[in-house]
Amino acid sequence: MNSQQLNKSIRYKTAIIRALLAAMFGMFILSLSVQAEETHQLQTGEEYAMVVAKGKLLSLTKWKVEVDFGQALEIGIKNKDLLRDNQGKVIAFNSPMDALNHLNQSGWILVSANTSGDQFSAIMKRSKPRDQ
């Protein structure tokens, strides 16, 4: 092999190695952006809640509304899952729709609803806050 052929062969191999390195670098950058997008989707996912409204005994216009946000159950604490205002007082609603409107103002969206006798239940969802 003469020196011209040797130089041509070296340049050819160098070009192939550069192209492979550029492709690997491109794939590395792409994988970082995909991971960042997946992390963003996990941070901005959805959360769900189950709402159960029951008519209060001896009251035609007030409803007790319990909401299961997926919180841990604590034995011995009664009515912990009732909706409360900022001062911690249980909110009495005029109807199940009053409760849904209250939750809707907090960003919750109705997914499905069901009624049985004096009990109303609904599934609601909202976008998770970014800090969770």
Coordinates of C-alpha atoms in Angstrom, one line a residue:
M1 CA 0.0 0.0 0.0
N2 CA 1.5 3.3 -1.0
S3 CA 1.3 6.5 1.1
Q4 CA -1.6 8.0 -0.9
Q5 CA -3.8 5.0 -0.3
L6 CA -2.7 4.9 3.4
N7 CA -3.7 8.6 3.8
K8 CA -7.0 8.0 2.0
S9 CA -7.7 5.0 4.2
I10 CA -6.9 6.9 7.4
R11 CA -9.1 9.9 6.3
Y12 CA -12.0 7.5 5.5
K13 CA -11.7 5.7 8.9
T14 CA -11.4 9.1 10.7
A15 CA -14.6 10.3 8.9
I16 CA -16.5 7.2 9.9
I17 CA -15.3 7.5 13.6
R18 CA -16.4 11.2 13.6
A19 CA -19.8 10.4 12.2
L20 CA -20.3 7.6 14.8
L21 CA -19.3 10.0 17.6
A22 CA -21.6 12.7 16.3
A23 CA -24.5 10.1 16.1
M24 CA -23.8 8.9 19.6
F25 CA -23.7 12.5 20.9
G26 CA -27.0 13.2 19.2
M27 CA -28.6 10.1 20.7
F28 CA -27.3 11.1 24.1
I29 CA -28.8 14.6 23.9
L30 CA -32.1 13.1 22.6
S31 CA -32.3 10.7 25.5
L32 CA -31.8 13.5 28.0
S33 CA -34.6 15.5 26.4
V34 CA -36.9 12.4 26.6
Q35 CA -36.0 11.9 30.2
A36 CA -36.8 15.5 31.0
E37 CA -40.2 15.3 29.2
E38 CA -41.0 12.1 31.2
T39 CA -40.1 13.8 34.4
H40 CA -42.3 16.8 33.4
Q41 CA -45.2 14.5 32.7
L42 CA -44.8 12.8 36.1
Q43 CA -44.8 16.1 37.9
T44 CA -47.9 17.4 36.1
G45 CA -50.0 14.3 36.2
E46 CA -53.5 14.0 37.5
E47 CA -55.0 13.2 40.9
Y48 CA -58.4 11.7 41.6
A49 CA -60.9 12.0 44.4
M50 CA -64.1 10.1 45.2
V51 CA -66.9 12.2 46.6
V52 CA -69.8 10.7 48.6
A53 CA -72.7 12.9 49.6
K54 CA -75.3 11.6 52.0
G55 CA -78.5 13.4 53.2
K56 CA -78.2 14.5 56.8
L57 CA -80.6 12.8 59.2
L58 CA -83.7 15.1 59.9
S59 CA -82.6 17.6 57.3
L60 CA -84.1 17.9 53.8
T61 CA -81.6 20.6 52.7
K62 CA -78.3 19.8 54.2
W63 CA -75.8 17.1 52.9
K64 CA -72.7 15.6 54.5
V65 CA -70.0 15.3 52.0
E66 CA -67.0 13.0 52.4
V67 CA -64.0 13.1 50.0
D68 CA -61.5 10.4 49.6
F69 CA -58.3 12.0 48.2
G70 CA -56.4 8.8 48.8
Q71 CA -55.3 9.8 52.2
A72 CA -54.2 7.3 54.8
L73 CA -57.0 6.0 57.0
E74 CA -56.6 6.8 60.7
I75 CA -58.5 4.6 63.1
G76 CA -60.5 6.4 65.8
I77 CA -60.7 9.8 64.0
K78 CA -64.3 10.2 63.0
N79 CA -65.3 12.4 60.0
K80 CA -61.8 13.2 59.1
D81 CA -62.7 13.0 55.4
L82 CA -65.5 15.6 55.5
L83 CA -64.9 18.7 53.5
R84 CA -63.9 21.6 55.6
D85 CA -63.4 25.4 55.2
N86 CA -60.1 27.2 55.9
Q87 CA -60.9 27.4 59.6
G88 CA -61.4 23.6 59.8
K89 CA -65.2 23.8 60.2
V90 CA -67.2 21.1 58.4
I91 CA -69.0 22.6 55.3
A92 CA -72.7 21.7 55.1
F93 CA -73.9 21.7 51.5
N94 CA -77.4 22.3 50.2
S95 CA -77.1 19.5 47.7
P96 CA -74.6 17.2 46.0
M97 CA -74.3 19.8 43.2
D98 CA -73.4 22.5 45.7
A99 CA -70.5 20.3 46.8
L100 CA -69.4 19.6 43.2
N101 CA -69.5 23.3 42.4
H102 CA -67.4 23.9 45.5
L103 CA -64.8 21.4 44.3
N104 CA -65.0 22.7 40.8
Q105 CA -63.9 26.1 42.0
S106 CA -60.8 24.4 43.4
G107 CA -59.9 22.9 40.0
W108 CA -61.6 19.6 40.2
I109 CA -63.4 18.2 37.1
L110 CA -66.3 15.7 37.2
V111 CA -65.4 12.4 35.6
S112 CA -68.5 10.3 36.6
A113 CA -71.4 10.4 38.9
N114 CA -73.9 7.9 40.4
T115 CA -76.8 8.1 42.8
S116 CA -78.5 5.4 44.9
G117 CA -81.3 6.3 47.3
D118 CA -80.2 9.2 49.5
Q119 CA -76.5 8.8 48.5
F120 CA -74.7 10.5 45.7
S121 CA -71.1 9.6 44.6
A122 CA -68.8 11.0 42.0
I123 CA -65.3 10.7 40.7
M124 CA -63.4 13.9 40.1
K125 CA -59.9 14.7 38.8
R126 CA -57.6 17.7 38.5
S127 CA -54.0 18.3 37.4
K128 CA -51.5 17.8 40.2
P129 CA -49.8 20.8 41.5
R130 CA -46.2 20.9 40.2
D131 CA -44.7 20.8 43.7
Q132 CA -46.1 17.3 44.5

